[in-house]
Amino acid sequence: MRHKLASLLILGALAFALSACGGGKDSGPQASESPSASQTASQEVVIKASNWEFDKPEYIVPKDTPVKITLELDGGHGIKIDEAGINLGPGHESTVVTMKAGTYEFKCSIMCGRGHKDMVSKLIVQ
Ligand SMILES: [Cu+2]
């Protein structure tokens, strides 16, 4: 019981830390506290999907740069962007892609229920 609560608190703190550094301006490559998270990608974009929304209306991705795209799932949702070679969902929640500049709209790729059609967002690659 107590242990579970502690885990939840740690998760909450992690989520906060991730979101805190996700929306800022281009601050250079100094944020690399977890080397295990990055294979060849120097940057990571985290997209959180829950019932029934993505956590942001748009996600900024640096162009022509290997970026790890991670889908954080709360429920059975997915993302599929054919032009970018992105196809994420339960069981395969991250990938590394290098994208050309542009705006890539996406929606939830898994029929997840009542609010499915409201799950839209976009990647802005710049
Ligand atoms: Cu859906």
mmCIF file of N, CA and C and ligand atoms in Angstrom:
data_model
loop_
_atom_site.group_PDB
_atom_site.id
_atom_site.type_symbol
_atom_site.label_atom_id
_atom_site.label_comp_id
_atom_site.label_asym_id
_atom_site.label_seq_id
_atom_site.Cartn_x
_atom_site.Cartn_y
_atom_site.Cartn_z
ATOM 1 N N MET A 1 0.839 -1.210 0.000
ATOM 2 C CA MET A 1 0.000 0.000 0.000
ATOM 3 C C MET A 1 0.872 1.258 0.000
ATOM 4 N N ARG A 2 1.690 1.353 1.031
ATOM 5 C CA ARG A 2 2.559 2.511 1.147
ATOM 6 C C ARG A 2 3.551 2.540 -0.019
ATOM 7 N N HIS A 3 4.010 1.345 -0.378
ATOM 8 C CA HIS A 3 4.962 1.253 -1.481
ATOM 9 C C HIS A 3 4.322 1.723 -2.785
ATOM 10 N N LYS A 4 3.084 1.330 -2.994
ATOM 11 C CA LYS A 4 2.390 1.699 -4.231
ATOM 12 C C LYS A 4 2.227 3.221 -4.311
ATOM 13 N N LEU A 5 1.894 3.800 -3.160
ATOM 14 C CA LEU A 5 1.722 5.260 -3.130
ATOM 15 C C LEU A 5 3.028 5.960 -3.502
ATOM 16 N N ALA A 6 4.121 5.441 -2.968
ATOM 17 C CA ALA A 6 5.430 6.038 -3.268
ATOM 18 C C ALA A 6 5.728 5.959 -4.759
ATOM 19 N N SER A 7 5.398 4.812 -5.383
ATOM 20 C CA SER A 7 5.625 4.667 -6.818
ATOM 21 C C SER A 7 4.827 5.700 -7.592
ATOM 22 N N LEU A 8 3.588 5.892 -7.176
ATOM 23 C CA LEU A 8 2.735 6.863 -7.858
ATOM 24 C C LEU A 8 3.324 8.267 -7.748
ATOM 25 N N LEU A 9 3.830 8.586 -6.582
ATOM 26 C CA LEU A 9 4.425 9.912 -6.380
ATOM 27 C C LEU A 9 5.633 10.096 -7.295
ATOM 28 N N ILE A 10 6.443 9.048 -7.401
ATOM 29 C CA ILE A 10 7.624 9.135 -8.261
ATOM 30 C C ILE A 10 7.197 9.313 -9.711
ATOM 31 N N LEU A 11 6.192 8.539 -10.135
ATOM 32 C CA LEU A 11 5.684 8.669 -11.501
ATOM 33 C C LEU A 11 5.189 10.087 -11.755
ATOM 34 N N GLY A 12 4.477 10.614 -10.788
ATOM 35 C CA GLY A 12 3.940 11.961 -10.925
ATOM 36 C C GLY A 12 5.047 12.985 -11.079
ATOM 37 N N ALA A 13 6.094 12.820 -10.276
ATOM 38 C CA ALA A 13 7.220 13.744 -10.335
ATOM 39 C C ALA A 13 7.920 13.648 -11.686
ATOM 40 N N LEU A 14 8.055 12.414 -12.188
ATOM 41 C CA LEU A 14 8.671 12.214 -13.498
ATOM 42 C C LEU A 14 7.860 12.891 -14.587
ATOM 43 N N ALA A 15 6.555 12.689 -14.545
ATOM 44 C CA ALA A 15 5.683 13.278 -15.560
ATOM 45 C C ALA A 15 5.813 14.793 -15.527
ATOM 46 N N PHE A 16 5.893 15.324 -14.336
ATOM 47 C CA PHE A 16 6.014 16.772 -14.205
ATOM 48 C C PHE A 16 7.334 17.254 -14.790
ATOM 49 N N ALA A 17 8.396 16.531 -14.476
ATOM 50 C CA ALA A 17 9.711 16.908 -14.975
ATOM 51 C C ALA A 17 9.738 16.869 -16.493
ATOM 52 N N LEU A 18 9.138 15.828 -17.069
ATOM 53 C CA LEU A 18 9.116 15.694 -18.521
ATOM 54 C C LEU A 18 8.347 16.831 -19.159
ATOM 55 N N SER A 19 7.179 17.143 -18.593
ATOM 56 C CA SER A 19 6.378 18.191 -19.215
ATOM 57 C C SER A 19 7.027 19.552 -19.009
ATOM 58 N N ALA A 20 7.751 19.698 -17.897
ATOM 59 C CA ALA A 20 8.384 20.979 -17.613
ATOM 60 C C ALA A 20 9.460 21.318 -18.648
ATOM 61 N N CYS A 21 10.170 20.293 -19.139
ATOM 62 C CA CYS A 21 11.230 20.590 -20.082
ATOM 63 C C CYS A 21 10.776 20.387 -21.519
ATOM 64 N N GLY A 22 9.530 19.992 -21.704
ATOM 65 C CA GLY A 22 9.073 19.699 -23.055
ATOM 66 C C GLY A 22 8.640 20.919 -23.830
ATOM 67 N N GLY A 23 8.142 21.927 -23.141
ATOM 68 C CA GLY A 23 7.516 23.023 -23.873
ATOM 69 C C GLY A 23 8.386 24.254 -24.035
ATOM 70 N N GLY A 24 9.615 24.169 -23.562
ATOM 71 C CA GLY A 24 10.447 25.366 -23.538
ATOM 72 C C GLY A 24 11.020 25.726 -24.890
ATOM 73 N N LYS A 25 11.735 26.794 -24.909
ATOM 74 C CA LYS A 25 12.395 27.201 -26.137
ATOM 75 C C LYS A 25 13.610 26.319 -26.382
ATOM 76 N N ASP A 26 14.212 26.511 -27.509
ATOM 77 C CA ASP A 26 15.389 25.735 -27.863
ATOM 78 C C ASP A 26 16.524 26.082 -26.908
ATOM 79 N N SER A 27 16.834 25.193 -25.991
ATOM 80 C CA SER A 27 17.794 25.533 -24.952
ATOM 81 C C SER A 27 19.095 24.757 -25.099
ATOM 82 N N GLY A 28 19.320 24.178 -26.279
ATOM 83 C CA GLY A 28 20.574 23.491 -26.492
ATOM 84 C C GLY A 28 20.571 22.084 -25.930
ATOM 85 N N PRO A 29 21.622 21.333 -26.213
ATOM 86 C CA PRO A 29 21.655 19.912 -25.866
ATOM 87 C C PRO A 29 22.187 19.641 -24.467
ATOM 88 N N GLN A 30 21.744 20.369 -23.468
ATOM 89 C CA GLN A 30 22.286 20.118 -22.138
ATOM 90 C C GLN A 30 21.450 19.131 -21.322
ATOM 91 N N ALA A 31 20.226 18.861 -21.778
ATOM 92 C CA ALA A 31 19.361 17.982 -20.990
ATOM 93 C C ALA A 31 19.563 16.538 -21.406
ATOM 94 N N SER A 32 20.521 15.878 -20.797
ATOM 95 C CA SER A 32 20.761 14.482 -21.142
ATOM 96 C C SER A 32 21.044 13.694 -19.878
ATOM 97 N N GLU A 33 20.085 13.707 -18.956
ATOM 98 C CA GLU A 33 20.342 13.043 -17.682
ATOM 99 C C GLU A 33 20.098 11.540 -17.733
ATOM 100 N N SER A 34 19.424 11.056 -18.782
ATOM 101 C CA SER A 34 19.172 9.625 -18.843
ATOM 102 C C SER A 34 19.705 9.048 -20.153
ATOM 103 N N PRO A 35 20.956 8.636 -20.182
ATOM 104 C CA PRO A 35 21.566 8.133 -21.415
ATOM 105 C C PRO A 35 20.871 6.880 -21.948
ATOM 106 N N SER A 36 20.230 6.094 -21.096
ATOM 107 C CA SER A 36 19.612 4.864 -21.562
ATOM 108 C C SER A 36 18.388 5.135 -22.438
ATOM 109 N N ALA A 37 17.810 6.318 -22.300
ATOM 110 C CA ALA A 37 16.592 6.625 -23.041
ATOM 111 C C ALA A 37 16.878 6.946 -24.506
ATOM 112 N N SER A 38 18.092 7.374 -24.785
ATOM 113 C CA SER A 38 18.388 7.761 -26.159
ATOM 114 C C SER A 38 19.343 6.774 -26.799
ATOM 115 N N GLN A 39 18.942 6.233 -27.934
ATOM 116 C CA GLN A 39 19.814 5.297 -28.629
ATOM 117 C C GLN A 39 20.657 6.087 -29.624
ATOM 118 N N THR A 40 20.020 6.498 -30.717
ATOM 119 C CA THR A 40 20.728 7.374 -31.628
ATOM 120 C C THR A 40 20.110 8.764 -31.612
ATOM 121 N N ALA A 41 18.911 8.875 -31.006
ATOM 122 C CA ALA A 41 18.226 10.152 -31.015
ATOM 123 C C ALA A 41 18.781 11.053 -29.924
ATOM 124 N N SER A 42 18.968 12.320 -30.267
ATOM 125 C CA SER A 42 19.457 13.260 -29.275
ATOM 126 C C SER A 42 18.302 13.982 -28.604
ATOM 127 N N GLN A 43 17.109 13.841 -29.167
ATOM 128 C CA GLN A 43 15.954 14.521 -28.597
ATOM 129 C C GLN A 43 14.789 13.555 -28.511
ATOM 130 N N GLU A 44 13.862 13.879 -27.623
ATOM 131 C CA GLU A 44 12.693 13.024 -27.475
ATOM 132 C C GLU A 44 11.437 13.880 -27.408
ATOM 133 N N VAL A 45 10.411 13.408 -28.093
ATOM 134 C CA VAL A 45 9.107 14.054 -27.995
ATOM 135 C C VAL A 45 8.151 13.031 -27.395
ATOM 136 N N VAL A 46 7.506 13.402 -26.298
ATOM 137 C CA VAL A 46 6.588 12.491 -25.634
ATOM 138 C C VAL A 46 5.156 12.927 -25.910
ATOM 139 N N ILE A 47 4.370 12.017 -26.425
ATOM 140 C CA ILE A 47 2.970 12.286 -26.715
ATOM 141 C C ILE A 47 2.147 11.423 -25.767
ATOM 142 N N LYS A 48 1.350 12.072 -24.952
ATOM 143 C CA LYS A 48 0.546 11.318 -23.995
ATOM 144 C C LYS A 48 -0.880 11.189 -24.516
ATOM 145 N N ALA A 49 -1.341 9.969 -24.581
ATOM 146 C CA ALA A 49 -2.696 9.706 -25.061
ATOM 147 C C ALA A 49 -3.517 9.107 -23.941
ATOM 148 N N SER A 50 -4.694 9.678 -23.728
ATOM 149 C CA SER A 50 -5.598 9.148 -22.716
ATOM 150 C C SER A 50 -7.008 9.199 -23.289
ATOM 151 N N ASN A 51 -7.986 8.802 -22.518
ATOM 152 C CA ASN A 51 -9.383 8.877 -22.983
ATOM 153 C C ASN A 51 -9.910 10.292 -22.804
ATOM 154 N N TRP A 52 -10.233 11.096 -23.778
ATOM 155 C CA TRP A 52 -10.000 10.853 -25.183
ATOM 156 C C TRP A 52 -9.328 12.088 -25.712
ATOM 157 N N GLU A 53 -8.047 12.155 -25.464
ATOM 158 C CA GLU A 53 -7.300 13.300 -25.972
ATOM 159 C C GLU A 53 -5.810 13.015 -25.974
ATOM 160 N N PHE A 54 -5.106 13.789 -26.796
ATOM 161 C CA PHE A 54 -3.663 13.858 -26.690
ATOM 162 C C PHE A 54 -3.366 15.037 -25.776
ATOM 163 N N ASP A 55 -2.253 14.992 -25.051
ATOM 164 C CA ASP A 55 -2.036 16.004 -24.012
ATOM 165 C C ASP A 55 -1.718 17.388 -24.576
ATOM 166 N N LYS A 56 -1.373 17.474 -25.875
ATOM 167 C CA LYS A 56 -1.134 18.795 -26.458
ATOM 168 C C LYS A 56 -1.817 18.870 -27.821
ATOM 169 N N PRO A 57 -2.214 20.070 -28.242
ATOM 170 C CA PRO A 57 -2.808 20.223 -29.576
ATOM 171 C C PRO A 57 -1.760 20.148 -30.679
ATOM 172 N N GLU A 58 -0.497 20.341 -30.314
ATOM 173 C CA GLU A 58 0.580 20.214 -31.296
ATOM 174 C C GLU A 58 1.892 19.940 -30.574
ATOM 175 N N TYR A 59 2.772 19.256 -31.275
ATOM 176 C CA TYR A 59 4.071 18.891 -30.725
ATOM 177 C C TYR A 59 5.139 19.411 -31.677
ATOM 178 N N ILE A 60 6.129 20.070 -31.121
ATOM 179 C CA ILE A 60 7.186 20.631 -31.949
ATOM 180 C C ILE A 60 8.336 19.627 -32.071
ATOM 181 N N VAL A 61 8.717 19.344 -33.295
ATOM 182 C CA VAL A 61 9.774 18.375 -33.565
ATOM 183 C C VAL A 61 10.849 19.068 -34.397
ATOM 184 N N PRO A 62 12.114 18.947 -34.036
ATOM 185 C CA PRO A 62 13.173 19.548 -34.864
ATOM 186 C C PRO A 62 13.330 18.777 -36.175
ATOM 187 N N LYS A 63 13.459 19.531 -37.274
ATOM 188 C CA LYS A 63 13.564 18.892 -38.583
ATOM 189 C C LYS A 63 14.955 18.309 -38.818
ATOM 190 N N ASP A 64 15.015 17.316 -39.683
ATOM 191 C CA ASP A 64 16.271 16.696 -40.121
ATOM 192 C C ASP A 64 17.155 16.263 -38.952
ATOM 193 N N THR A 65 16.523 15.849 -37.870
ATOM 194 C CA THR A 65 17.234 15.450 -36.664
ATOM 195 C C THR A 65 16.632 14.134 -36.169
ATOM 196 N N PRO A 66 17.449 13.176 -35.797
ATOM 197 C CA PRO A 66 16.867 11.953 -35.232
ATOM 198 C C PRO A 66 16.176 12.261 -33.904
ATOM 199 N N VAL A 67 14.906 11.970 -33.849
ATOM 200 C CA VAL A 67 14.112 12.263 -32.655
ATOM 201 C C VAL A 67 13.378 11.002 -32.239
ATOM 202 N N LYS A 68 13.425 10.755 -30.954
ATOM 203 C CA LYS A 68 12.670 9.624 -30.432
ATOM 204 C C LYS A 68 11.244 10.080 -30.144
ATOM 205 N N ILE A 69 10.302 9.443 -30.786
ATOM 206 C CA ILE A 69 8.899 9.744 -30.546
ATOM 207 C C ILE A 69 8.366 8.673 -29.602
ATOM 208 N N THR A 70 7.891 9.106 -28.447
ATOM 209 C CA THR A 70 7.389 8.157 -27.461
ATOM 210 C C THR A 70 5.916 8.413 -27.201
ATOM 211 N N LEU A 71 5.137 7.372 -27.267
ATOM 212 C CA LEU A 71 3.711 7.456 -26.992
ATOM 213 C C LEU A 71 3.479 6.930 -25.577
ATOM 214 N N GLU A 72 2.987 7.796 -24.706
ATOM 215 C CA GLU A 72 2.651 7.372 -23.344
ATOM 216 C C GLU A 72 1.170 7.086 -23.299
ATOM 217 N N LEU A 73 0.833 5.841 -23.000
ATOM 218 C CA LEU A 73 -0.554 5.412 -23.136
ATOM 219 C C LEU A 73 -1.270 5.314 -21.807
ATOM 220 N N ASP A 74 -2.466 5.858 -21.809
ATOM 221 C CA ASP A 74 -3.411 5.592 -20.730
ATOM 222 C C ASP A 74 -4.677 5.127 -21.437
ATOM 223 N N GLY A 75 -4.695 3.864 -21.787
ATOM 224 C CA GLY A 75 -5.786 3.319 -22.583
ATOM 225 C C GLY A 75 -5.248 2.792 -23.900
ATOM 226 N N GLY A 76 -6.119 2.259 -24.701
ATOM 227 C CA GLY A 76 -5.699 1.653 -25.965
ATOM 228 C C GLY A 76 -5.759 2.633 -27.115
ATOM 229 N N HIS A 77 -4.663 3.348 -27.324
ATOM 230 C CA HIS A 77 -4.634 4.356 -28.380
ATOM 231 C C HIS A 77 -3.392 4.161 -29.250
ATOM 232 N N GLY A 78 -3.384 4.818 -30.366
ATOM 233 C CA GLY A 78 -2.246 4.687 -31.268
ATOM 234 C C GLY A 78 -2.074 5.926 -32.122
ATOM 235 N N ILE A 79 -0.926 5.984 -32.783
ATOM 236 C CA ILE A 79 -0.614 7.073 -33.712
ATOM 237 C C ILE A 79 -0.036 6.455 -34.971
ATOM 238 N N LYS A 80 -0.529 6.898 -36.109
ATOM 239 C CA LYS A 80 0.022 6.396 -37.364
ATOM 240 C C LYS A 80 0.189 7.583 -38.301
ATOM 241 N N ILE A 81 1.441 7.843 -38.696
ATOM 242 C CA ILE A 81 1.713 8.912 -39.657
ATOM 243 C C ILE A 81 2.555 8.273 -40.759
ATOM 244 N N ASP A 82 1.905 7.911 -41.835
ATOM 245 C CA ASP A 82 2.581 7.159 -42.896
ATOM 246 C C ASP A 82 3.761 7.929 -43.480
ATOM 247 N N GLU A 83 3.567 9.229 -43.731
ATOM 248 C CA GLU A 83 4.622 10.023 -44.378
ATOM 249 C C GLU A 83 5.892 10.056 -43.550
ATOM 250 N N ALA A 84 5.754 9.844 -42.244
ATOM 251 C CA ALA A 84 6.915 9.946 -41.365
ATOM 252 C C ALA A 84 7.390 8.584 -40.876
ATOM 253 N N GLY A 85 6.716 7.536 -41.295
ATOM 254 C CA GLY A 85 7.102 6.201 -40.842
ATOM 255 C C GLY A 85 6.822 5.966 -39.375
ATOM 256 N N ILE A 86 5.794 6.628 -38.862
ATOM 257 C CA ILE A 86 5.449 6.471 -37.450
ATOM 258 C C ILE A 86 4.203 5.611 -37.339
ATOM 259 N N ASN A 87 4.307 4.562 -36.540
ATOM 260 C CA ASN A 87 3.155 3.696 -36.304
ATOM 261 C C ASN A 87 3.299 3.137 -34.898
ATOM 262 N N LEU A 88 2.677 3.820 -33.955
ATOM 263 C CA LEU A 88 2.848 3.453 -32.549
ATOM 264 C C LEU A 88 1.524 3.040 -31.936
ATOM 265 N N GLY A 89 1.613 2.177 -30.950
ATOM 266 C CA GLY A 89 0.420 1.731 -30.254
ATOM 267 C C GLY A 89 0.833 0.822 -29.110
ATOM 268 N N PRO A 90 -0.122 0.179 -28.475
ATOM 269 C CA PRO A 90 0.201 -0.706 -27.354
ATOM 270 C C PRO A 90 1.207 -1.777 -27.777
ATOM 271 N N GLY A 91 2.294 -1.898 -27.029
ATOM 272 C CA GLY A 91 3.307 -2.899 -27.338
ATOM 273 C C GLY A 91 4.461 -2.375 -28.187
ATOM 274 N N HIS A 92 4.256 -1.266 -28.875
ATOM 275 C CA HIS A 92 5.360 -0.628 -29.617
ATOM 276 C C HIS A 92 5.186 0.876 -29.477
ATOM 277 N N GLU A 93 5.743 1.389 -28.378
ATOM 278 C CA GLU A 93 5.399 2.735 -27.950
ATOM 279 C C GLU A 93 6.455 3.785 -28.245
ATOM 280 N N SER A 94 7.556 3.419 -28.888
ATOM 281 C CA SER A 94 8.483 4.469 -29.271
ATOM 282 C C SER A 94 9.239 4.088 -30.527
ATOM 283 N N THR A 95 9.704 5.105 -31.225
ATOM 284 C CA THR A 95 10.448 4.897 -32.454
ATOM 285 C C THR A 95 11.356 6.103 -32.650
ATOM 286 N N VAL A 96 12.397 5.937 -33.433
ATOM 287 C CA VAL A 96 13.276 7.069 -33.746
ATOM 288 C C VAL A 96 13.082 7.414 -35.219
ATOM 289 N N VAL A 97 12.744 8.662 -35.479
ATOM 290 C CA VAL A 97 12.519 9.100 -36.861
ATOM 291 C C VAL A 97 13.268 10.395 -37.116
ATOM 292 N N THR A 98 13.567 10.611 -38.383
ATOM 293 C CA THR A 98 14.125 11.883 -38.834
ATOM 294 C C THR A 98 13.121 12.452 -39.826
ATOM 295 N N MET A 99 12.589 13.621 -39.522
ATOM 296 C CA MET A 99 11.476 14.141 -40.313
ATOM 297 C C MET A 99 11.849 15.401 -41.070
ATOM 298 N N LYS A 100 11.203 15.556 -42.224
ATOM 299 C CA LYS A 100 11.353 16.783 -42.998
ATOM 300 C C LYS A 100 10.394 17.831 -42.450
ATOM 301 N N ALA A 101 10.732 19.098 -42.682
ATOM 302 C CA ALA A 101 9.900 20.185 -42.184
ATOM 303 C C ALA A 101 8.477 20.071 -42.731
ATOM 304 N N GLY A 102 7.527 20.438 -41.898
ATOM 305 C CA GLY A 102 6.133 20.398 -42.331
ATOM 306 C C GLY A 102 5.220 20.183 -41.140
ATOM 307 N N THR A 103 3.942 20.143 -41.430
ATOM 308 C CA THR A 103 2.951 19.891 -40.394
ATOM 309 C C THR A 103 2.282 18.554 -40.682
ATOM 310 N N TYR A 104 2.333 17.682 -39.724
ATOM 311 C CA TYR A 104 1.810 16.327 -39.884
ATOM 312 C C TYR A 104 0.642 16.131 -38.911
ATOM 313 N N GLU A 105 -0.550 16.233 -39.449
ATOM 314 C CA GLU A 105 -1.708 16.016 -38.585
ATOM 315 C C GLU A 105 -1.887 14.518 -38.368
ATOM 316 N N PHE A 106 -2.310 14.186 -37.177
ATOM 317 C CA PHE A 106 -2.585 12.769 -36.926
ATOM 318 C C PHE A 106 -3.779 12.636 -36.005
ATOM 319 N N LYS A 107 -4.326 11.442 -36.004
ATOM 320 C CA LYS A 107 -5.427 11.144 -35.103
ATOM 321 C C LYS A 107 -5.171 9.781 -34.484
ATOM 322 N N CYS A 108 -5.950 9.471 -33.492
ATOM 323 C CA CYS A 108 -5.816 8.160 -32.866
ATOM 324 C C CYS A 108 -6.068 7.090 -33.919
ATOM 325 N N SER A 109 -5.194 6.076 -33.951
ATOM 326 C CA SER A 109 -5.292 5.052 -34.990
ATOM 327 C C SER A 109 -6.006 3.796 -34.515
ATOM 328 N N ILE A 110 -6.498 3.817 -33.304
ATOM 329 C CA ILE A 110 -7.196 2.644 -32.767
ATOM 330 C C ILE A 110 -8.607 3.058 -32.343
ATOM 331 N N MET A 111 -9.581 2.327 -32.820
ATOM 332 C CA MET A 111 -10.957 2.639 -32.424
ATOM 333 C C MET A 111 -11.083 2.400 -30.919
ATOM 334 N N CYS A 112 -11.162 3.511 -30.167
ATOM 335 C CA CYS A 112 -11.046 3.392 -28.715
ATOM 336 C C CYS A 112 -12.319 3.786 -27.984
ATOM 337 N N GLY A 113 -13.372 4.067 -28.723
ATOM 338 C CA GLY A 113 -14.627 4.324 -28.028
ATOM 339 C C GLY A 113 -15.225 5.665 -28.371
ATOM 340 N N ARG A 114 -16.023 6.125 -27.479
ATOM 341 C CA ARG A 114 -16.902 7.277 -27.681
ATOM 342 C C ARG A 114 -16.181 8.537 -28.156
ATOM 343 N N GLY A 115 -15.012 8.828 -27.569
ATOM 344 C CA GLY A 115 -14.329 10.074 -27.919
ATOM 345 C C GLY A 115 -13.232 9.905 -28.959
ATOM 346 N N HIS A 116 -13.227 8.769 -29.624
ATOM 347 C CA HIS A 116 -12.140 8.452 -30.568
ATOM 348 C C HIS A 116 -11.913 9.564 -31.593
ATOM 349 N N LYS A 117 -13.000 10.071 -32.169
ATOM 350 C CA LYS A 117 -12.837 11.029 -33.272
ATOM 351 C C LYS A 117 -12.328 12.380 -32.774
ATOM 352 N N ASP A 118 -12.366 12.601 -31.468
ATOM 353 C CA ASP A 118 -11.845 13.864 -30.922
ATOM 354 C C ASP A 118 -10.331 13.811 -30.718
ATOM 355 N N MET A 119 -9.760 12.639 -30.870
ATOM 356 C CA MET A 119 -8.321 12.505 -30.593
ATOM 357 C C MET A 119 -7.513 12.879 -31.822
ATOM 358 N N VAL A 120 -7.308 14.192 -31.972
ATOM 359 C CA VAL A 120 -6.511 14.687 -33.091
ATOM 360 C C VAL A 120 -5.442 15.625 -32.549
ATOM 361 N N SER A 121 -4.316 15.658 -33.236
ATOM 362 C CA SER A 121 -3.223 16.561 -32.853
ATOM 363 C C SER A 121 -2.302 16.660 -34.060
ATOM 364 N N LYS A 122 -1.176 17.306 -33.879
ATOM 365 C CA LYS A 122 -0.246 17.367 -35.006
ATOM 366 C C LYS A 122 1.183 17.507 -34.543
ATOM 367 N N LEU A 123 2.070 17.053 -35.418
ATOM 368 C CA LEU A 123 3.493 17.285 -35.236
ATOM 369 C C LEU A 123 3.877 18.447 -36.120
ATOM 370 N N ILE A 124 4.499 19.451 -35.531
ATOM 371 C CA ILE A 124 5.021 20.562 -36.324
ATOM 372 C C ILE A 124 6.534 20.391 -36.386
ATOM 373 N N VAL A 125 7.014 20.086 -37.569
ATOM 374 C CA VAL A 125 8.438 19.824 -37.748
ATOM 375 C C VAL A 125 9.067 21.078 -38.341
ATOM 376 N N GLN A 126 10.019 21.637 -37.625
ATOM 377 C CA GLN A 126 10.578 22.910 -38.065
ATOM 378 C C GLN A 126 12.045 23.030 -37.697
HETATM 379 CU CU CU B 1 -9.002 6.017 -30.784
#
